[in-house]
mmCIF file of C-alpha atoms in Angstrom:
data_model
loop_
_atom_site.group_PDB
_atom_site.id
_atom_site.type_symbol
_atom_site.label_atom_id
_atom_site.label_comp_id
_atom_site.label_asym_id
_atom_site.label_seq_id
_atom_site.Cartn_x
_atom_site.Cartn_y
_atom_site.Cartn_z
ATOM 1 C CA MET A 263 0.000 0.000 0.000
ATOM 2 C CA PHE A 264 1.331 3.419 -0.957
ATOM 3 C CA LYS A 265 2.157 5.938 1.729
ATOM 4 C CA LYS A 266 -0.051 9.029 1.673
ATOM 5 C CA LYS A 267 1.466 12.395 0.788
ATOM 6 C CA GLU A 268 1.092 15.250 3.254
ATOM 7 C CA CYS A 269 0.958 17.877 0.491
ATOM 8 C CA VAL A 270 0.504 17.708 -3.274
ATOM 9 C CA ALA A 271 1.331 20.650 -5.538
ATOM 10 C CA MET A 272 -0.826 21.597 -8.537
ATOM 11 C CA LEU A 273 1.021 23.826 -10.992
ATOM 12 C CA LEU A 274 -1.164 25.811 -13.399
ATOM 13 C CA ALA A 275 0.806 25.930 -16.657
ATOM 14 C CA GLY A 276 -1.865 26.066 -19.347
ATOM 15 C CA GLY A 277 -2.205 29.807 -19.943
ATOM 16 C CA GLN A 278 -1.913 31.206 -23.440
ATOM 17 C CA GLY A 279 0.396 34.063 -22.469
ATOM 18 C CA SER A 280 -1.027 36.407 -25.091
ATOM 19 C CA ARG A 281 0.733 39.465 -23.621
ATOM 20 C CA LEU A 282 4.067 37.870 -24.551
ATOM 21 C CA TYR A 283 2.961 37.912 -28.198
ATOM 22 C CA VAL A 284 5.318 36.027 -30.543
ATOM 23 C CA LEU A 285 7.275 34.479 -27.682
ATOM 24 C CA THR A 286 4.282 32.236 -26.940
ATOM 25 C CA HIS A 287 3.063 31.580 -30.500
ATOM 26 C CA LYS A 288 4.752 28.170 -30.472
ATOM 27 C CA THR A 289 5.145 27.448 -26.780
ATOM 28 C CA ALA A 290 3.313 27.718 -23.470
ATOM 29 C CA LYS A 291 4.290 30.698 -21.324
ATOM 30 C CA PRO A 292 5.942 28.598 -18.568
ATOM 31 C CA ALA A 293 8.320 27.145 -21.202
ATOM 32 C CA VAL A 294 9.580 30.587 -22.309
ATOM 33 C CA ASN A 295 13.337 30.992 -21.857
ATOM 34 C CA PHE A 296 14.677 33.098 -19.000
ATOM 35 C CA GLY A 297 18.091 34.197 -17.809
ATOM 36 C CA GLY A 298 20.122 32.421 -20.475
ATOM 37 C CA LYS A 299 19.735 28.808 -19.348
ATOM 38 C CA TYR A 300 16.364 28.564 -17.591
ATOM 39 C CA ARG A 301 12.682 28.324 -18.417
ATOM 40 C CA ILE A 302 10.068 30.151 -16.343
ATOM 41 C CA ILE A 303 8.697 26.857 -15.023
ATOM 42 C CA ASP A 304 12.097 26.012 -13.509
ATOM 43 C CA PHE A 305 11.305 28.351 -10.617
ATOM 44 C CA PRO A 306 8.168 26.721 -9.148
ATOM 45 C CA LEU A 307 9.515 23.232 -9.887
ATOM 46 C CA SER A 308 12.814 24.046 -8.133
ATOM 47 C CA ASN A 309 10.916 25.609 -5.238
ATOM 48 C CA CYS A 310 8.962 22.358 -4.846
ATOM 49 C CA ALA A 311 12.147 20.274 -4.924
ATOM 50 C CA ASN A 312 13.922 22.525 -2.420
ATOM 51 C CA SER A 313 10.830 22.580 -0.157
ATOM 52 C CA GLY A 314 10.536 18.790 0.034
ATOM 53 C CA ILE A 315 7.340 18.575 -2.038
ATOM 54 C CA ASP A 316 7.834 15.570 -4.303
ATOM 55 C CA THR A 317 4.424 15.245 -5.977
ATOM 56 C CA VAL A 318 3.550 17.877 -8.576
ATOM 57 C CA GLY A 319 0.741 17.848 -11.118
ATOM 58 C CA VAL A 320 1.454 20.192 -14.050
ATOM 59 C CA LEU A 321 -1.792 21.267 -15.712
ATOM 60 C CA THR A 322 -1.179 22.035 -19.379
ATOM 61 C CA GLN A 323 -3.438 23.157 -22.189
ATOM 62 C CA TYR A 324 -2.120 25.777 -24.629
ATOM 63 C CA GLN A 325 0.805 24.759 -26.910
ATOM 64 C CA PRO A 326 1.991 22.048 -24.494
ATOM 65 C CA LEU A 327 4.510 20.212 -26.718
ATOM 66 C CA ALA A 328 7.672 22.160 -25.794
ATOM 67 C CA LEU A 329 6.672 22.240 -22.124
ATOM 68 C CA ASN A 330 5.937 18.502 -21.958
ATOM 69 C CA GLU A 331 9.214 17.713 -23.696
ATOM 70 C CA TYR A 332 11.140 20.015 -21.379
ATOM 71 C CA ILE A 333 9.720 18.554 -18.164
ATOM 72 C CA GLY A 334 10.134 14.950 -19.323
ATOM 73 C CA THR A 335 10.425 12.599 -16.358
ATOM 74 C CA GLY A 336 11.270 15.415 -13.946
ATOM 75 C CA LEU A 337 14.856 14.228 -13.418
ATOM 76 C CA PRO A 338 16.563 17.680 -13.292
ATOM 77 C CA TRP A 339 14.338 18.661 -10.343
ATOM 78 C CA ASP A 340 14.611 15.283 -8.581
ATOM 79 C CA LEU A 341 10.955 14.651 -9.408
ATOM 80 C CA ASP A 342 11.371 11.370 -11.286
ATOM 81 C CA ARG A 343 9.565 9.159 -8.760
ATOM 82 C CA ASN A 344 7.713 5.873 -9.147
ATOM 83 C CA TYR A 345 5.092 7.175 -6.712
ATOM 84 C CA GLY A 346 4.505 10.883 -6.952
ATOM 85 C CA GLY A 347 7.055 12.926 -8.867
ATOM 86 C CA VAL A 348 5.965 15.263 -11.643
ATOM 87 C CA LYS A 349 2.959 14.369 -13.790
ATOM 88 C CA ILE A 350 1.632 16.206 -16.853
ATOM 89 C CA LEU A 351 -2.152 16.705 -16.608
ATOM 90 C CA PRO A 352 -3.772 17.839 -19.887
ATOM 91 C CA PRO A 353 -7.564 18.033 -20.336
ATOM 92 C CA TYR A 354 -8.903 14.537 -20.953
ATOM 93 C CA GLN A 355 -11.954 12.571 -22.046
ATOM 94 C CA GLY A 356 -14.265 11.664 -19.164
ATOM 95 C CA LYS A 357 -17.689 10.063 -18.843
ATOM 96 C CA LYS A 358 -19.377 13.360 -19.639
ATOM 97 C CA GLY A 359 -17.118 14.090 -22.607
ATOM 98 C CA ALA A 360 -13.942 16.101 -23.065
ATOM 99 C CA ASP A 361 -13.680 19.692 -21.963
ATOM 100 C CA TRP A 362 -10.991 22.353 -21.985
ATOM 101 C CA TYR A 363 -10.054 23.848 -18.653
ATOM 102 C CA LYS A 364 -12.483 26.759 -18.260
ATOM 103 C CA GLY A 365 -10.495 28.597 -15.587
ATOM 104 C CA THR A 366 -7.943 28.055 -12.844
ATOM 105 C CA ALA A 367 -10.472 26.519 -10.454
ATOM 106 C CA ASN A 368 -11.985 24.294 -13.127
ATOM 107 C CA ALA A 369 -8.525 22.989 -14.031
ATOM 108 C CA ILE A 370 -7.993 21.788 -10.458
ATOM 109 C CA TYR A 371 -11.575 20.490 -10.252
ATOM 110 C CA GLN A 372 -11.039 18.309 -13.327
ATOM 111 C CA ASN A 373 -8.021 16.768 -11.598
ATOM 112 C CA LEU A 374 -9.487 16.058 -8.156
ATOM 113 C CA GLN A 375 -9.027 12.356 -8.883
ATOM 114 C CA PHE A 376 -5.276 12.918 -9.272
ATOM 115 C CA ILE A 377 -5.169 14.692 -5.907
ATOM 116 C CA GLU A 378 -7.256 12.032 -4.156
ATOM 117 C CA ARG A 379 -4.932 9.306 -5.403
ATOM 118 C CA TYR A 380 -2.290 10.540 -2.942
ATOM 119 C CA ASP A 381 -4.744 11.248 -0.099
ATOM 120 C CA PRO A 382 -2.984 14.505 0.926
ATOM 121 C CA ASP A 383 -4.015 16.657 3.851
ATOM 122 C CA TYR A 384 -3.059 19.812 1.944
ATOM 123 C CA VAL A 385 -2.960 21.058 -1.649
ATOM 124 C CA LEU A 386 -0.530 23.719 -2.830
ATOM 125 C CA VAL A 387 -1.765 25.629 -5.909
ATOM 126 C CA LEU A 388 0.903 27.427 -7.971
ATOM 127 C CA SER A 389 1.154 29.520 -11.112
ATOM 128 C CA GLY A 390 3.700 28.711 -13.797
ATOM 129 C CA ASP A 391 4.568 32.269 -14.840
ATOM 130 C CA HIS A 392 6.379 33.850 -11.897
ATOM 131 C CA ILE A 393 10.082 34.298 -11.165
ATOM 132 C CA TYR A 394 10.892 33.813 -7.463
ATOM 133 C CA ARG A 395 12.472 31.555 -4.858
ATOM 134 C CA MET A 396 10.227 30.545 -1.992
ATOM 135 C CA ASP A 397 10.186 27.939 0.778
ATOM 136 C CA TYR A 398 6.747 26.351 0.473
ATOM 137 C CA ALA A 399 7.480 24.221 3.550
ATOM 138 C CA ALA A 400 7.563 27.361 5.717
ATOM 139 C CA MET A 401 4.243 28.488 4.252
ATOM 140 C CA LEU A 402 2.756 25.046 4.881
ATOM 141 C CA ALA A 403 3.932 25.136 8.497
ATOM 142 C CA ALA A 404 2.214 28.506 8.966
ATOM 143 C CA HIS A 405 -0.976 27.151 7.383
ATOM 144 C CA LYS A 406 -1.017 24.140 9.695
ATOM 145 C CA ALA A 407 -0.317 26.244 12.788
ATOM 146 C CA SER A 408 -3.189 28.627 12.009
ATOM 147 C CA GLY A 409 -5.774 25.925 11.356
ATOM 148 C CA ALA A 410 -6.984 27.860 8.311
ATOM 149 C CA ALA A 411 -8.964 26.408 5.426
ATOM 150 C CA CYS A 412 -6.815 28.418 3.018
ATOM 151 C CA THR A 413 -3.577 30.400 3.211
ATOM 152 C CA ILE A 414 -2.686 32.903 0.479
ATOM 153 C CA ALA A 415 0.870 34.118 -0.131
ATOM 154 C CA VAL A 416 0.981 37.912 -0.357
ATOM 155 C CA ILE A 417 3.578 40.475 -1.273
ATOM 156 C CA ASP A 418 3.522 44.190 -0.574
ATOM 157 C CA VAL A 419 3.269 46.236 -3.782
ATOM 158 C CA PRO A 420 3.287 49.997 -4.453
ATOM 159 C CA ILE A 421 -0.204 51.460 -4.108
ATOM 160 C CA GLU A 422 -0.106 52.708 -7.708
ATOM 161 C CA GLU A 423 0.316 49.084 -8.911
ATOM 162 C CA ALA A 424 -2.182 47.473 -6.529
ATOM 163 C CA SER A 425 -5.116 47.607 -8.969
ATOM 164 C CA ARG A 426 -3.327 45.008 -11.144
ATOM 165 C CA PHE A 427 -3.623 42.327 -8.443
ATOM 166 C CA GLY A 428 -6.058 40.568 -6.182
ATOM 167 C CA ILE A 429 -5.833 42.678 -3.010
ATOM 168 C CA LEU A 430 -6.308 41.364 0.526
ATOM 169 C CA THR A 431 -7.302 43.216 3.663
ATOM 170 C CA THR A 432 -6.296 41.505 6.914
ATOM 171 C CA ASP A 433 -6.706 42.040 10.640
ATOM 172 C CA GLU A 434 -3.779 42.299 13.061
ATOM 173 C CA THR A 435 -3.409 38.481 13.195
ATOM 174 C CA GLY A 436 -3.094 38.118 9.413
ATOM 175 C CA LYS A 437 -6.634 36.770 9.021
ATOM 176 C CA ILE A 438 -8.136 37.804 5.698
ATOM 177 C CA ILE A 439 -11.293 39.860 6.090
ATOM 178 C CA ARG A 440 -11.678 41.088 2.506
ATOM 179 C CA PHE A 441 -10.450 40.079 -0.935
ATOM 180 C CA THR A 442 -10.990 42.177 -4.062
ATOM 181 C CA GLU A 443 -9.855 41.113 -7.511
ATOM 182 C CA LYS A 444 -8.109 44.011 -9.302
ATOM 183 C CA PRO A 445 -9.877 46.831 -7.420
ATOM 184 C CA LYS A 446 -10.096 50.295 -9.012
ATOM 185 C CA LYS A 447 -9.495 51.891 -5.592
ATOM 186 C CA PRO A 448 -7.419 49.432 -3.541
ATOM 187 C CA GLU A 449 -7.643 49.774 0.236
ATOM 188 C CA SER A 450 -4.491 47.717 0.843
ATOM 189 C CA THR A 451 -1.133 46.992 -0.780
ATOM 190 C CA LYS A 452 -1.186 43.288 0.111
ATOM 191 C CA ALA A 453 -1.273 41.571 -3.275
ATOM 192 C CA SER A 454 -2.033 37.901 -3.844
ATOM 193 C CA MET A 455 0.877 36.073 -5.462
ATOM 194 C CA GLY A 456 -1.419 33.390 -6.885
ATOM 195 C CA ILE A 457 0.062 30.865 -4.442
ATOM 196 C CA TYR A 458 -2.484 29.068 -2.246
ATOM 197 C CA ILE A 459 -2.408 26.275 0.301
ATOM 198 C CA PHE A 460 -5.778 24.634 0.953
ATOM 199 C CA SER A 461 -6.837 22.010 3.389
ATOM 200 C CA ARG A 462 -7.759 19.336 0.885
ATOM 201 C CA HIS A 463 -11.342 18.526 1.904
ATOM 202 C CA GLU A 464 -12.351 22.210 2.028
ATOM 203 C CA LEU A 465 -10.807 22.766 -1.422
ATOM 204 C CA ALA A 466 -12.731 19.836 -2.898
ATOM 205 C CA LYS A 467 -16.008 21.054 -1.371
ATOM 206 C CA TYR A 468 -15.746 24.523 -2.889
ATOM 207 C CA LEU A 469 -14.474 23.293 -6.256
ATOM 208 C CA ILE A 470 -17.426 20.915 -6.591
ATOM 209 C CA ALA A 471 -19.903 23.660 -5.680
ATOM 210 C CA ASP A 472 -18.249 26.043 -8.121
ATOM 211 C CA ALA A 473 -18.396 23.498 -10.945
ATOM 212 C CA GLU A 474 -22.153 23.180 -10.413
ATOM 213 C CA ASP A 475 -22.690 26.944 -10.786
ATOM 214 C CA PRO A 476 -23.297 27.760 -14.485
ATOM 215 C CA LYS A 477 -22.696 31.473 -13.831
ATOM 216 C CA SER A 478 -19.234 30.983 -12.352
ATOM 217 C CA ALA A 479 -16.032 31.987 -14.164
ATOM 218 C CA ASN A 480 -14.434 28.977 -12.420
ATOM 219 C CA ASP A 481 -11.552 31.118 -11.197
ATOM 220 C CA PHE A 482 -9.814 31.124 -7.806
ATOM 221 C CA GLY A 483 -9.583 34.905 -7.488
ATOM 222 C CA LYS A 484 -13.042 35.665 -8.849
ATOM 223 C CA ASN A 485 -14.998 32.776 -7.371
ATOM 224 C CA ILE A 486 -13.364 30.318 -4.954
ATOM 225 C CA ILE A 487 -11.681 32.793 -2.594
ATOM 226 C CA PRO A 488 -14.766 35.103 -2.364
ATOM 227 C CA ALA A 489 -17.033 32.078 -1.798
ATOM 228 C CA MET A 490 -14.880 30.803 1.058
ATOM 229 C CA LEU A 491 -14.763 34.247 2.682
ATOM 230 C CA ALA A 492 -18.521 34.668 2.331
ATOM 231 C CA ALA A 493 -19.034 31.296 4.032
ATOM 232 C CA GLY A 494 -16.944 32.390 6.998
ATOM 233 C CA GLU A 495 -14.002 30.068 6.403
ATOM 234 C CA LYS A 496 -10.803 30.978 8.223
ATOM 235 C CA MET A 497 -8.364 32.322 5.650
ATOM 236 C CA MET A 498 -4.885 33.604 6.392
ATOM 237 C CA ALA A 499 -2.299 35.726 4.586
ATOM 238 C CA TYR A 500 1.311 34.562 4.441
ATOM 239 C CA THR A 501 3.677 37.473 3.832
ATOM 240 C CA PHE A 502 6.577 36.914 1.427
ATOM 241 C CA LYS A 503 9.464 39.388 1.435
ATOM 242 C CA GLY A 504 11.790 38.045 -1.260
ATOM 243 C CA TYR A 505 12.068 38.713 -4.989
ATOM 244 C CA TRP A 506 8.914 37.939 -6.969
ATOM 245 C CA LYS A 507 7.955 39.030 -10.460
ATOM 246 C CA ASP A 508 5.051 38.203 -12.721
ATOM 247 C CA VAL A 509 6.683 37.933 -16.162
ATOM 248 C CA GLY A 510 3.463 37.930 -18.148
ATOM 249 C CA THR A 511 4.390 40.934 -20.312
ATOM 250 C CA ILE A 512 7.271 41.820 -22.625
ATOM 251 C CA ASP A 513 8.358 44.667 -20.328
ATOM 252 C CA SER A 514 8.293 42.573 -17.133
ATOM 253 C CA LEU A 515 10.175 39.698 -18.815
ATOM 254 C CA TRP A 516 12.900 42.111 -19.970
ATOM 255 C CA GLU A 517 13.076 43.739 -16.520
ATOM 256 C CA ALA A 518 13.433 40.369 -14.752
ATOM 257 C CA ASN A 519 16.313 39.418 -17.047
ATOM 258 C CA MET A 520 18.024 42.744 -16.348
ATOM 259 C CA ASP A 521 17.621 42.073 -12.599
ATOM 260 C CA LEU A 522 20.244 39.326 -13.017
ATOM 261 C CA LEU A 523 22.970 41.814 -13.954
ATOM 262 C CA GLY A 524 25.360 43.973 -11.957
ATOM 263 C CA GLU A 525 27.818 43.395 -9.107
ATOM 264 C CA LYS A 526 24.916 43.048 -6.668
ATOM 265 C CA PRO A 527 22.017 41.760 -8.786
ATOM 266 C CA VAL A 528 18.458 42.217 -7.550
ATOM 267 C CA LEU A 529 17.881 38.557 -8.459
ATOM 268 C CA ASN A 530 20.899 36.424 -7.554
ATOM 269 C CA LEU A 531 20.692 32.890 -8.929
ATOM 270 C CA ASP A 532 24.106 31.864 -7.593
ATOM 271 C CA ASP A 533 22.776 30.970 -4.130
ATOM 272 C CA LYS A 534 23.897 27.356 -3.687
ATOM 273 C CA SER A 535 21.538 26.865 -0.724
ATOM 274 C CA TRP A 536 18.471 27.266 -2.963
ATOM 275 C CA ARG A 537 19.455 26.249 -6.458
ATOM 276 C CA ILE A 538 17.242 26.863 -9.457
ATOM 277 C CA LEU A 539 17.451 23.629 -11.413
ATOM 278 C CA SER A 540 16.921 23.277 -15.148
ATOM 279 C CA ARG A 541 17.143 20.886 -18.069
ATOM 280 C CA HIS A 542 20.049 22.893 -19.459
ATOM 281 C CA GLU A 543 22.194 21.072 -21.980
ATOM 282 C CA ASN A 544 25.869 21.594 -21.350
ATOM 283 C CA ALA A 545 27.482 23.446 -24.235
ATOM 284 C CA PRO A 546 31.174 24.158 -24.900
ATOM 285 C CA PRO A 547 32.794 26.998 -22.939
ATOM 286 C CA GLN A 548 32.101 30.489 -24.236
ATOM 287 C CA ILE A 549 34.663 32.243 -26.403
ATOM 288 C CA ILE A 550 35.533 35.928 -26.161
ATOM 289 C CA GLY A 551 37.407 36.908 -29.318
ATOM 290 C CA GLU A 552 40.442 39.183 -29.510
ATOM 291 C CA ASN A 553 38.236 42.207 -30.220
ATOM 292 C CA GLY A 554 35.274 40.983 -28.212
ATOM 293 C CA VAL A 555 33.877 43.234 -25.486
ATOM 294 C CA VAL A 556 31.532 42.076 -22.694
ATOM 295 C CA GLU A 557 30.290 44.525 -20.070
ATOM 296 C CA ASN A 558 27.749 43.885 -17.292
ATOM 297 C CA SER A 559 26.265 40.881 -19.082
ATOM 298 C CA SER A 560 25.358 37.239 -18.475
ATOM 299 C CA ILE A 561 26.876 34.952 -21.115
ATOM 300 C CA THR A 562 25.846 31.278 -21.190
ATOM 301 C CA GLU A 563 27.994 28.340 -22.331
ATOM 302 C CA GLY A 564 28.689 27.954 -26.024
ATOM 303 C CA CYS A 565 28.524 31.662 -26.858
ATOM 304 C CA ALA A 566 31.139 33.185 -29.158
ATOM 305 C CA ILE A 567 31.609 36.936 -28.718
ATOM 306 C CA TYR A 568 33.675 38.676 -31.406
ATOM 307 C CA GLY A 569 31.723 41.955 -31.215
ATOM 308 C CA THR A 570 30.370 43.983 -28.291
ATOM 309 C CA VAL A 571 27.810 42.965 -25.661
ATOM 310 C CA ARG A 572 26.681 45.406 -22.971
ATOM 311 C CA ASN A 573 24.020 45.063 -20.271
ATOM 312 C CA SER A 574 22.507 41.961 -21.869
ATOM 313 C CA VAL A 575 21.578 38.335 -21.163
ATOM 314 C CA LEU A 576 22.611 35.707 -23.727
ATOM 315 C CA GLY A 577 21.424 32.103 -23.855
ATOM 316 C CA GLU A 578 23.561 29.209 -25.057
ATOM 317 C CA ASN A 579 25.282 29.093 -28.461
ATOM 318 C CA VAL A 580 24.768 32.745 -29.400
ATOM 319 C CA GLN A 581 27.287 34.128 -31.881
ATOM 320 C CA ILE A 582 28.036 37.858 -31.928
ATOM 321 C CA MET A 583 30.218 38.435 -34.966
ATOM 322 C CA GLU A 584 32.940 41.047 -35.437
ATOM 323 C CA GLY A 585 31.648 44.617 -35.413
ATOM 324 C CA ALA A 586 28.197 43.563 -34.163
ATOM 325 C CA THR A 587 26.759 45.261 -31.070
ATOM 326 C CA VAL A 588 24.150 44.017 -28.582
ATOM 327 C CA VAL A 589 22.977 46.427 -25.859
ATOM 328 C CA ASP A 590 20.180 46.220 -23.233
ATOM 329 C CA SER A 591 18.850 43.023 -24.796
ATOM 330 C CA VAL A 592 17.851 39.418 -24.104
ATOM 331 C CA ILE A 593 19.019 36.838 -26.683
ATOM 332 C CA MET A 594 17.446 33.480 -25.903
ATOM 333 C CA GLY A 595 19.779 30.973 -27.577
ATOM 334 C CA ASP A 596 21.107 29.499 -30.844
ATOM 335 C CA CYS A 597 21.151 32.912 -32.531
ATOM 336 C CA ILE A 598 23.614 34.576 -34.898
ATOM 337 C CA ILE A 599 24.132 38.340 -34.973
ATOM 338 C CA HIS A 600 26.194 38.949 -38.098
ATOM 339 C CA LYS A 601 28.960 41.447 -38.740
ATOM 340 C CA ASP A 602 28.176 45.114 -38.007
ATOM 341 C CA ALA A 603 24.565 44.392 -37.007
ATOM 342 C CA VAL A 604 23.142 46.348 -34.048
ATOM 343 C CA VAL A 605 20.589 45.034 -31.537
ATOM 344 C CA GLU A 606 19.341 47.445 -28.859
ATOM 345 C CA TYR A 607 16.584 47.198 -26.232
ATOM 346 C CA SER A 608 15.217 43.962 -27.684
ATOM 347 C CA ILE A 609 14.137 40.425 -26.851
ATOM 348 C CA ILE A 610 15.251 37.881 -29.457
ATOM 349 C CA ASP A 611 13.740 34.395 -29.300
ATOM 350 C CA ARG A 612 15.602 31.206 -30.188
ATOM 351 C CA ASP A 613 17.124 30.336 -33.579
ATOM 352 C CA VAL A 614 17.046 33.900 -34.929
ATOM 353 C CA GLU A 615 19.555 35.150 -37.520
ATOM 354 C CA ILE A 616 20.193 38.871 -37.906
ATOM 355 C CA GLY A 617 21.934 39.768 -41.156
ATOM 356 C CA GLU A 618 25.060 41.804 -41.697
ATOM 357 C CA GLY A 619 24.565 45.510 -41.058
ATOM 358 C CA ALA A 620 20.952 45.054 -39.920
ATOM 359 C CA ARG A 621 19.518 47.105 -37.076
ATOM 360 C CA VAL A 622 16.972 45.870 -34.515
ATOM 361 C CA GLY A 623 15.453 48.285 -32.012
ATOM 362 C CA LYS A 624 16.761 51.602 -30.790
ATOM 363 C CA ALA A 625 18.678 52.887 -27.778
ATOM 364 C CA LYS A 626 16.615 52.403 -24.609
ATOM 365 C CA ASP A 627 16.332 56.103 -23.752
ATOM 366 C CA MET A 628 15.048 56.878 -27.269
ATOM 367 C CA ALA A 629 12.920 53.808 -27.997
ATOM 368 C CA LYS A 630 9.128 53.631 -28.147
ATOM 369 C CA GLY A 631 9.289 50.148 -26.668
ATOM 370 C CA ILE A 632 11.092 46.809 -26.677
ATOM 371 C CA ALA A 633 11.597 45.219 -30.118
ATOM 372 C CA VAL A 634 10.726 41.500 -30.158
ATOM 373 C CA LEU A 635 11.657 38.865 -32.757
ATOM 374 C CA GLY A 636 9.923 35.487 -32.612
ATOM 375 C CA GLU A 637 11.505 32.056 -32.911
ATOM 376 C CA GLY A 638 13.194 31.257 -36.230
ATOM 377 C CA MET A 639 13.072 34.795 -37.637
ATOM 378 C CA ARG A 640 15.528 35.806 -40.358
ATOM 379 C CA VAL A 641 16.398 39.495 -40.647
ATOM 380 C CA ALA A 642 17.948 40.374 -43.983
ATOM 381 C CA ALA A 643 21.262 42.194 -44.323
ATOM 382 C CA ASN A 644 20.930 45.958 -43.750
ATOM 383 C CA ALA A 645 17.243 45.616 -42.812
ATOM 384 C CA VAL A 646 15.755 47.752 -40.042
ATOM 385 C CA VAL A 647 13.386 46.463 -37.348
ATOM 386 C CA ALA A 648 11.795 49.463 -35.648
ATOM 387 C CA ASP A 649 11.860 50.052 -31.906
ATOM 388 C CA GLY A 650 8.791 48.537 -30.276
ATOM 389 C CA ALA A 651 8.095 46.256 -33.274
ATOM 390 C CA ILE A 652 6.922 42.700 -32.546
ATOM 391 C CA LEU A 653 7.622 40.296 -35.430
ATOM 392 C CA PRO A 654 6.132 38.263 -36.874
ATOM 393 C CA GLU A 655 2.824 39.952 -36.130
#
């Protein structure tokens, strides 16, 4: 007989990621490259591994092929287990027919059988599009100590940004007394991080009731959390003080990559006590040519720099040829920037070739926005890609 699991994690990774435009045309948002050698999903999976949570259901839907292939058996995150481990959970055919996941709550509802298989006392619900390091075990300990039906991780945000989030109001003990999804006039700066721990039986009860309501949006923030509050369930806030960033937009993805740079980076991934693990293929050592210049940049294995790179993040096997310049940019891997080409304030997806003398983007302080080139793009010699352009459209 299998031993029950105390806590099972459910990782929501099926979002379309439309605000990342061409970067998610061929891949799910959690599989988007980050920081040279990572994918966004590496962060919650590594957090689970480091927190001692060894059973993770990954709920996929939109463009799942690259994500499924990347996760594989879960070996890089020590989640390749005979019992538990990481499991891919796409929508499936049931007795009542097949159905796409209608919302975050519906996605978990459709997989209650997966949860029940491990008979956990608690369920950790995670999003697959955030960059952060967090000890879920500490949050679980706080949840257990409080006796709450649900604990929500919160982070303090500037008041001018609060209307972008689900905002919680708490009493002096941390008990949640109000929750408002994206309020026009927020009364608090405590923003939900989209990380929840539920006592399993309470979660199942509210998910089943929500599924039976034809008017529901089947969403945690819009439906489940308000319903639990209205019913008088004890709900607690768990304050997180570390680095956390929602990278659901082009600007936020660029900013998070830039946070890796500098002598004292805002986001330091070199902490050996809490490693971010990835399925990164080892490439040959990078080469800096005789005339190559690298300043305040992160250069991954296999790169060959014969030109100039400043304030940028380069994935593996990127070639910057003689006379080429890359500034304030993110190059995701397997790209060639040919002789005398210039790339400024841009995000370049994988397998992109930029021709000799071409120009992509414009200097950051003059640009209308970040230029973005999708996977496999070919920019002709001497061509110009305007600042703020997103190609292909």
